[in-house]
PDB file of C-alpha atoms in Angstrom:
ATOM      1  CA  UNK A   1      24.794 -17.252   8.643  1.00  0.00           C
ATOM      2  CA  UNK A   2      23.850 -14.008   8.309  1.00  0.00           C
ATOM      3  CA  UNK A   3      21.743 -12.096  11.429  1.00  0.00           C
ATOM      4  CA  UNK A   4      20.804  -8.656  11.155  1.00  0.00           C
ATOM      5  CA  UNK A   5      18.302  -6.251  12.589  1.00  0.00           C
ATOM      6  CA  UNK A   6      15.371  -4.566  10.970  1.00  0.00           C
ATOM      7  CA  UNK A   7      16.854  -2.085  11.074  1.00  0.00           C
ATOM      8  CA  UNK A   8      20.157  -2.255   9.873  1.00  0.00           C
ATOM      9  CA  UNK A   9      18.675  -2.590   6.022  1.00  0.00           C
ATOM     10  CA  UNK A  10      18.465   0.781   4.843  1.00  0.00           C
ATOM     11  CA  UNK A  11      16.043   2.779   2.293  1.00  0.00           C
ATOM     12  CA  UNK A  12      14.382   1.442  -0.686  1.00  0.00           C
ATOM     13  CA  UNK A  13      14.196   3.762  -4.154  1.00  0.00           C
ATOM     14  CA  UNK A  14      10.788   3.700  -5.126  1.00  0.00           C
ATOM     15  CA  UNK A  15       8.720   4.845  -8.177  1.00  0.00           C
ATOM     16  CA  UNK A  16       4.852   4.956  -8.118  1.00  0.00           C
ATOM     17  CA  UNK A  17       3.959   3.715  -5.037  1.00  0.00           C
ATOM     18  CA  UNK A  18       2.610   6.897  -2.656  1.00  0.00           C
ATOM     19  CA  UNK A  19       4.168   6.282   0.969  1.00  0.00           C
ATOM     20  CA  UNK A  20       5.405   3.040   1.078  1.00  0.00           C
ATOM     21  CA  UNK A  21       8.718   2.614   2.446  1.00  0.00           C
ATOM     22  CA  UNK A  22      10.848  -0.543   1.538  1.00  0.00           C
ATOM     23  CA  UNK A  23      13.821  -2.550   3.741  1.00  0.00           C
ATOM     24  CA  UNK A  24      15.291  -5.246   2.005  1.00  0.00           C
ATOM     25  CA  UNK A  25      16.968  -7.195   4.570  1.00  0.00           C
ATOM     26  CA  UNK A  26      18.502  -9.672   3.241  1.00  0.00           C
ATOM     27  CA  UNK A  27      18.986 -10.573  -0.234  1.00  0.00           C
ATOM     28  CA  UNK A  28      22.233 -10.809  -3.468  1.00  0.00           C
ATOM     29  CA  UNK A  29      24.279  -8.073  -1.349  1.00  0.00           C
ATOM     30  CA  UNK A  30      23.935 -10.781   1.370  1.00  0.00           C
ATOM     31  CA  UNK A  31      24.901 -13.567  -0.804  1.00  0.00           C
ATOM     32  CA  UNK A  32      21.034 -15.506  -0.775  1.00  0.00           C
ATOM     33  CA  UNK A  33      20.787 -15.698  -4.518  1.00  0.00           C
ATOM     34  CA  UNK A  34      17.796 -17.366  -4.964  1.00  0.00           C
ATOM     35  CA  UNK A  35      15.976 -15.761  -2.580  1.00  0.00           C
ATOM     36  CA  UNK A  36      14.883 -11.875  -1.038  1.00  0.00           C
ATOM     37  CA  UNK A  37      12.909 -11.210   1.685  1.00  0.00           C
ATOM     38  CA  UNK A  38      12.242  -7.052   1.980  1.00  0.00           C
ATOM     39  CA  UNK A  39       9.984  -5.239   4.363  1.00  0.00           C
ATOM     40  CA  UNK A  40       6.991  -3.379   3.640  1.00  0.00           C
ATOM     41  CA  UNK A  41       5.165  -0.532   5.204  1.00  0.00           C
ATOM     42  CA  UNK A  42       3.033   1.887   4.592  1.00  0.00           C
ATOM     43  CA  UNK A  43       1.899   4.563   6.525  1.00  0.00           C
ATOM     44  CA  UNK A  44      -1.339   5.796   6.564  1.00  0.00           C
ATOM     45  CA  UNK A  45      -3.011   5.526   3.030  1.00  0.00           C
ATOM     46  CA  UNK A  46      -0.123   4.679   1.666  1.00  0.00           C
ATOM     47  CA  UNK A  47      -0.994   2.385  -1.587  1.00  0.00           C
ATOM     48  CA  UNK A  48       1.349  -0.377  -4.009  1.00  0.00           C
ATOM     49  CA  UNK A  49       0.451  -0.354  -8.056  1.00  0.00           C
ATOM     50  CA  UNK A  50      -2.370  -1.558  -8.820  1.00  0.00           C
ATOM     51  CA  UNK A  51       0.350  -4.494 -11.126  1.00  0.00           C
ATOM     52  CA  UNK A  52       0.884  -7.811 -11.765  1.00  0.00           C
ATOM     53  CA  UNK A  53       5.171  -9.475 -11.866  1.00  0.00           C
ATOM     54  CA  UNK A  54       5.898 -13.127 -14.016  1.00  0.00           C
ATOM     55  CA  UNK A  55       6.920 -14.283 -10.595  1.00  0.00           C
ATOM     56  CA  UNK A  56       5.461 -15.388  -7.379  1.00  0.00           C
ATOM     57  CA  UNK A  57       5.388 -13.577  -3.991  1.00  0.00           C
ATOM     58  CA  UNK A  58       4.862 -14.650  -0.114  1.00  0.00           C
ATOM     59  CA  UNK A  59       3.486 -12.515   1.991  1.00  0.00           C
ATOM     60  CA  UNK A  60       3.423 -12.315   6.025  1.00  0.00           C
ATOM     61  CA  UNK A  61       1.413  -9.370   7.669  1.00  0.00           C
ATOM     62  CA  UNK A  62       3.527  -7.876  10.647  1.00  0.00           C
ATOM     63  CA  UNK A  63       1.472  -4.920  11.716  1.00  0.00           C
ATOM     64  CA  UNK A  64      -2.193  -3.202  11.082  1.00  0.00           C
ATOM     65  CA  UNK A  65      -4.624  -3.703   8.605  1.00  0.00           C
ATOM     66  CA  UNK A  66      -5.567  -3.507   5.192  1.00  0.00           C
ATOM     67  CA  UNK A  67      -6.247  -4.694   1.972  1.00  0.00           C
ATOM     68  CA  UNK A  68      -4.371  -6.618  -0.571  1.00  0.00           C
ATOM     69  CA  UNK A  69      -7.256  -5.586  -3.722  1.00  0.00           C
ATOM     70  CA  UNK A  70      -7.533  -8.520  -6.724  1.00  0.00           C
ATOM     71  CA  UNK A  71      -7.699  -8.087 -10.810  1.00  0.00           C
ATOM     72  CA  UNK A  72     -11.067  -8.145 -10.559  1.00  0.00           C
ATOM     73  CA  UNK A  73     -11.413  -4.924  -8.214  1.00  0.00           C
ATOM     74  CA  UNK A  74     -11.697  -6.799  -4.730  1.00  0.00           C
ATOM     75  CA  UNK A  75     -10.893  -5.992  -1.978  1.00  0.00           C
ATOM     76  CA  UNK A  76      -9.941  -8.732   1.122  1.00  0.00           C
ATOM     77  CA  UNK A  77      -9.075  -7.068   4.538  1.00  0.00           C
ATOM     78  CA  UNK A  78      -5.342  -7.674   6.026  1.00  0.00           C
ATOM     79  CA  UNK A  79      -4.411  -7.282   9.279  1.00  0.00           C
ATOM     80  CA  UNK A  80      -2.183  -8.991  11.209  1.00  0.00           C
ATOM     81  CA  UNK A  81      -0.816 -12.990  11.378  1.00  0.00           C
ATOM     82  CA  UNK A  82      -2.303 -13.194   8.103  1.00  0.00           C
ATOM     83  CA  UNK A  83      -0.425 -14.407   5.000  1.00  0.00           C
ATOM     84  CA  UNK A  84      -1.546 -14.019   1.797  1.00  0.00           C
ATOM     85  CA  UNK A  85       0.697 -16.417  -1.683  1.00  0.00           C
ATOM     86  CA  UNK A  86       0.478 -14.147  -4.857  1.00  0.00           C
ATOM     87  CA  UNK A  87       0.735 -16.299  -7.991  1.00  0.00           C
ATOM     88  CA  UNK A  88       3.488 -15.802 -11.075  1.00  0.00           C
ATOM     89  CA  UNK A  89       1.029 -12.440 -13.658  1.00  0.00           C
ATOM     90  CA  UNK A  90      -1.434 -11.765 -10.361  1.00  0.00           C
ATOM     91  CA  UNK A  91      -2.278  -8.437 -10.265  1.00  0.00           C
ATOM     92  CA  UNK A  92      -2.507  -6.658  -7.571  1.00  0.00           C
ATOM     93  CA  UNK A  93      -2.097  -3.503  -4.892  1.00  0.00           C
ATOM     94  CA  UNK A  94      -1.469  -3.654  -0.706  1.00  0.00           C
ATOM     95  CA  UNK A  95      -3.390  -0.750   0.878  1.00  0.00           C
ATOM     96  CA  UNK A  96      -3.246   0.752   4.363  1.00  0.00           C
ATOM     97  CA  UNK A  97      -6.533   1.072   5.395  1.00  0.00           C
ATOM     98  CA  UNK A  98      -6.081   2.083   9.807  1.00  0.00           C
ATOM     99  CA  UNK A  99      -3.941   4.860  11.431  1.00  0.00           C
ATOM    100  CA  UNK A 100      -1.448   3.500  11.731  1.00  0.00           C
ATOM    101  CA  UNK A 101       1.636   1.738   9.364  1.00  0.00           C
ATOM    102  CA  UNK A 102       1.113  -1.323   7.475  1.00  0.00           C
ATOM    103  CA  UNK A 103       3.898  -3.099   7.516  1.00  0.00           C
ATOM    104  CA  UNK A 104       4.712  -6.614   5.960  1.00  0.00           C
ATOM    105  CA  UNK A 105       7.399  -9.037   4.897  1.00  0.00           C
ATOM    106  CA  UNK A 106       7.433 -10.477   1.251  1.00  0.00           C
ATOM    107  CA  UNK A 107       9.600 -12.330  -0.049  1.00  0.00           C
ATOM    108  CA  UNK A 108      10.567 -12.869  -3.653  1.00  0.00           C
ATOM    109  CA  UNK A 109      12.297 -15.288  -5.643  1.00  0.00           C
ATOM    110  CA  UNK A 110      15.806 -12.953  -6.804  1.00  0.00           C
ATOM    111  CA  UNK A 111      15.160 -11.768  -9.816  1.00  0.00           C
ATOM    112  CA  UNK A 112      11.601 -10.902  -8.107  1.00  0.00           C
ATOM    113  CA  UNK A 113      13.923  -7.649  -6.842  1.00  0.00           C
ATOM    114  CA  UNK A 114      16.567  -7.462 -10.073  1.00  0.00           C
TER     115      UNK A 114
END
């Protein structure tokens, strides 16, 4: 069993993201061979790129306010306590629409963090 605190998870390198911090909380370095738990914090105005990938991911909003934008450009408001399922190959991106950090947990299969 592994127990960690978010503060003990180092920041991961990111390209193509503005005002975004990412931490791999539980992953391959911890012996997790199938799933990876990541924590993202988007500062005010922060956004992820509009993208898709060949794996699903599960998202739980932890703090702040934001939107997830789908491939047609429709914005879906998000707040603490909301959950999002992004299907394989579904175009999307997350944006902080508030004045405080917009934080979320994102769980992907291991291949999603290769």
